[in-house]
Coordinates of C-alpha atoms in Angstrom, one line a residue:
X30 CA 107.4 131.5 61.3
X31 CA 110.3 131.2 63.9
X32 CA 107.5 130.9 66.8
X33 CA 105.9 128.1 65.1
X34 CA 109.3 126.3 64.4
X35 CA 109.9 126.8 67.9
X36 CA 106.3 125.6 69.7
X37 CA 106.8 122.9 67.1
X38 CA 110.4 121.4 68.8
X39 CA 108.5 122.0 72.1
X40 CA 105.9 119.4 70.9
X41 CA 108.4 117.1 69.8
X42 CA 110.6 117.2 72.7
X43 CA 107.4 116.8 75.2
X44 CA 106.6 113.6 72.8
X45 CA 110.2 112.3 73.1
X46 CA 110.1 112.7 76.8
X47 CA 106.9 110.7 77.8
X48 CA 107.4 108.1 75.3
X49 CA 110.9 107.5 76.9
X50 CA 109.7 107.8 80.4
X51 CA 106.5 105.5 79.8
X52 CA 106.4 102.2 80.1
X53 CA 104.3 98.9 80.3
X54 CA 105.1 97.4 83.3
X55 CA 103.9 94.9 85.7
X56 CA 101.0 95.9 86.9
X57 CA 98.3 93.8 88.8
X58 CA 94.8 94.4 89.1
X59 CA 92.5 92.5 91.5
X60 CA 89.0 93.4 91.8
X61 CA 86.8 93.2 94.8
X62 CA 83.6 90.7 94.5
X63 CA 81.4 93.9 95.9
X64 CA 82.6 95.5 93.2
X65 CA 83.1 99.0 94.6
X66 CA 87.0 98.8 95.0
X67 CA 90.2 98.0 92.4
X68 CA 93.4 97.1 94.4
X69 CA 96.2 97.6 92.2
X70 CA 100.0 96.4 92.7
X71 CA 102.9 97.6 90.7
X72 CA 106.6 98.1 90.8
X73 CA 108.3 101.7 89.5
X74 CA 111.6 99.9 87.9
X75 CA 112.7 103.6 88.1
X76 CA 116.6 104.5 87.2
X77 CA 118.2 107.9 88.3
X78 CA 118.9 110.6 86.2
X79 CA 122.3 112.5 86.6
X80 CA 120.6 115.8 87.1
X81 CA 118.1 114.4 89.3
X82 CA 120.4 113.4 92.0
X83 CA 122.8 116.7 91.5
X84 CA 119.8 118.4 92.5
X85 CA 119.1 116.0 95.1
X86 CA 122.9 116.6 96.3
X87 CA 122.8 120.1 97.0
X88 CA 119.9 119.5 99.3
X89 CA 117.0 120.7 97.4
X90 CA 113.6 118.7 98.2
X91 CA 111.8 117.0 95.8
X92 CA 107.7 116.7 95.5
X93 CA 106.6 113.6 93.7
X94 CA 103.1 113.8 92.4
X95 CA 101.8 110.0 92.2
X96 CA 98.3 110.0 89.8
X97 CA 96.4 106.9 89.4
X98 CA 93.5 107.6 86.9
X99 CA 90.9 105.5 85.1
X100 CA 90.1 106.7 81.6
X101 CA 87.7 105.9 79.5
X102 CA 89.3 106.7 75.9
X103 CA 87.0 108.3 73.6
X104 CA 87.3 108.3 69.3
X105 CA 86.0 112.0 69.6
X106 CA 85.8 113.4 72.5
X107 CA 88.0 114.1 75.2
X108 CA 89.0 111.3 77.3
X109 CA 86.5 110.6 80.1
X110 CA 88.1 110.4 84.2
X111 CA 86.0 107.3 85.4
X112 CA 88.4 107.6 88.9
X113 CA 91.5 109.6 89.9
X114 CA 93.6 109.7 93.6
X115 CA 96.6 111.6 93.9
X116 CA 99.0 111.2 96.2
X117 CA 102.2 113.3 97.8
X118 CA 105.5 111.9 98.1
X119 CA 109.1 114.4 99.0
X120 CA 112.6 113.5 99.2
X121 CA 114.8 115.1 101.2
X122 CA 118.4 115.2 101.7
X123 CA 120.5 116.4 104.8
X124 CA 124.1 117.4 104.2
X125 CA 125.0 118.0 107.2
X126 CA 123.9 114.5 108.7
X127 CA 124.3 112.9 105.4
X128 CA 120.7 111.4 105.1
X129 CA 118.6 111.1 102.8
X130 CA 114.7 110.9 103.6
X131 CA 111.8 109.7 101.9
X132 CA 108.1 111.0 103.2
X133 CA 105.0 108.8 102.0
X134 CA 101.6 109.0 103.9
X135 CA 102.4 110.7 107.3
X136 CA 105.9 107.8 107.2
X137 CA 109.2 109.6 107.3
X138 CA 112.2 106.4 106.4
X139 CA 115.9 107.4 106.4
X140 CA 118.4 106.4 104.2
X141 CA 122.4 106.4 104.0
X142 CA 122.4 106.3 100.1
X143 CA 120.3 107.4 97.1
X144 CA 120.5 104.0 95.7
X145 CA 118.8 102.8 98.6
X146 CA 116.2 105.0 98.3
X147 CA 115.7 104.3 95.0
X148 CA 115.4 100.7 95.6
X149 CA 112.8 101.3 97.9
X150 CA 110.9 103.5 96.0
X151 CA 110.9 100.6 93.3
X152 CA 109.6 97.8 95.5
X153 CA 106.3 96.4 94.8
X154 CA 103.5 99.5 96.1
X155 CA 100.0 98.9 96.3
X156 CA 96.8 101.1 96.1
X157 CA 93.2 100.9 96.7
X158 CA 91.0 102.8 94.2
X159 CA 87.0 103.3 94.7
X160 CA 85.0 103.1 91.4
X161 CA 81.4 101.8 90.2
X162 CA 82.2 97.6 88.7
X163 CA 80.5 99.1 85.3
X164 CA 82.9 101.5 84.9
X165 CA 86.1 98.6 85.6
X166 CA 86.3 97.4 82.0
X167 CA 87.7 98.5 78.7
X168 CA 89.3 101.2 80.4
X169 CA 93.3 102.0 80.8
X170 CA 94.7 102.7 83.9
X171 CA 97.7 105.7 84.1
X172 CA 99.8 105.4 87.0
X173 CA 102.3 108.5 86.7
X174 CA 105.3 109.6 88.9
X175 CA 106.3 113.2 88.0
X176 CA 108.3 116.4 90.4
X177 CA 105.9 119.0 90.9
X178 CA 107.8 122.0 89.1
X179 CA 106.3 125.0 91.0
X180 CA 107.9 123.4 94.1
X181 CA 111.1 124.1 92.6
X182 CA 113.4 127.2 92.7
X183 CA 112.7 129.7 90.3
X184 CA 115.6 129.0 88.4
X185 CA 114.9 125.1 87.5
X186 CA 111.3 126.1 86.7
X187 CA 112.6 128.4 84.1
X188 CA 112.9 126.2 81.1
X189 CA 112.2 127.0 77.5
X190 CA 110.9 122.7 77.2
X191 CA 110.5 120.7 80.5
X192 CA 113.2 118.1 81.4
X193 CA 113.1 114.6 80.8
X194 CA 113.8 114.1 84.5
X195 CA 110.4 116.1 85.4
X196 CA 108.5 112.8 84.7
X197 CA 109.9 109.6 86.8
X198 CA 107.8 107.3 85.6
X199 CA 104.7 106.8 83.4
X200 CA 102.8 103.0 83.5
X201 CA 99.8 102.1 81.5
X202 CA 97.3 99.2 81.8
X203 CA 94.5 98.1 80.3
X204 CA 91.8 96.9 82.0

């Protein structure tokens, strides 16, 4: 009886987190006439969490999982992945030098602050995704900023429920 009390909280508090990190944001979509490409723009709008940046502060670096996925939701079935792209981002802080960087696509940019990286990692970003122009509509697009937890130390990947700072940021559109 206790371990379903317990998997039950753990439900909960999962729910509670990603309704609290998700979001509708701006999001624009502009499709190509050829039909074979979506570019999409958007902007994070991301605040910091307190234990975020004390993690961030005693120079342990982050690695941000960025998904964009294209789903297809189903009444009974599972949802169906029309088109996903992943990408890699890290933050890094330096005490020493007192610099903070921010890797994206092969780019390394330095900063002074955290608040300035933050404001850059909220400016407007945009992505190209490949998919078929009958698969485009009805759909919802998923953008979703989360810290990859195996990257961690051992002892912040050793939580009885995840944090609600393990997912930055979750944005939904629907096509």
């Amino acid at each position: 009886m206790m371990a379903f009390f317990f998997n039950f909280l753990l439900k909960i508090s999962f729910l509670i987190t990603l309704c609290a990190s998700s979001a509708i944001a701006e999001i624009i979509v502009n499709k190509n006439d050829d039909g074979k490409q979506i570019q999409i723009e958007y902007e994070l709008n991301y605040q910091m969490h307190e234990e975020f940046e004390k993690i961030i502060d005693k120079g342990i670096s982050i690695n941000i999982l960025e998904e964009i996925k294209i789903i297809k939701e189903r009444d009974y079935f599972f949802d169906k992945e029309i088109a996903s792209q992943k990408n890699y981002k890290r933050i890094e802080y330096h005490p020493l030098i007192k610099k903070y960087y921010f890797y994206e696509r092969s780019e390394k940019k330095s900063y002074l602050s955290l608040n300035e990286l933050i404001v850059d990692i909220n400016k407007k970003r945009e992505l190209q995704l490949k998919v078929d122009k009958k698969d485009i509509n009805n759909n919802l697009l998923i953008i979703n900023w989360r810290i990859e937890q195996n990257s961690l130390p051992k002892s912040l990947q050793l939580n009885l429920k995840k944090p609600d700072w393990f997912v930055l940021k979750t944005l939904t559109y629907s096509l």
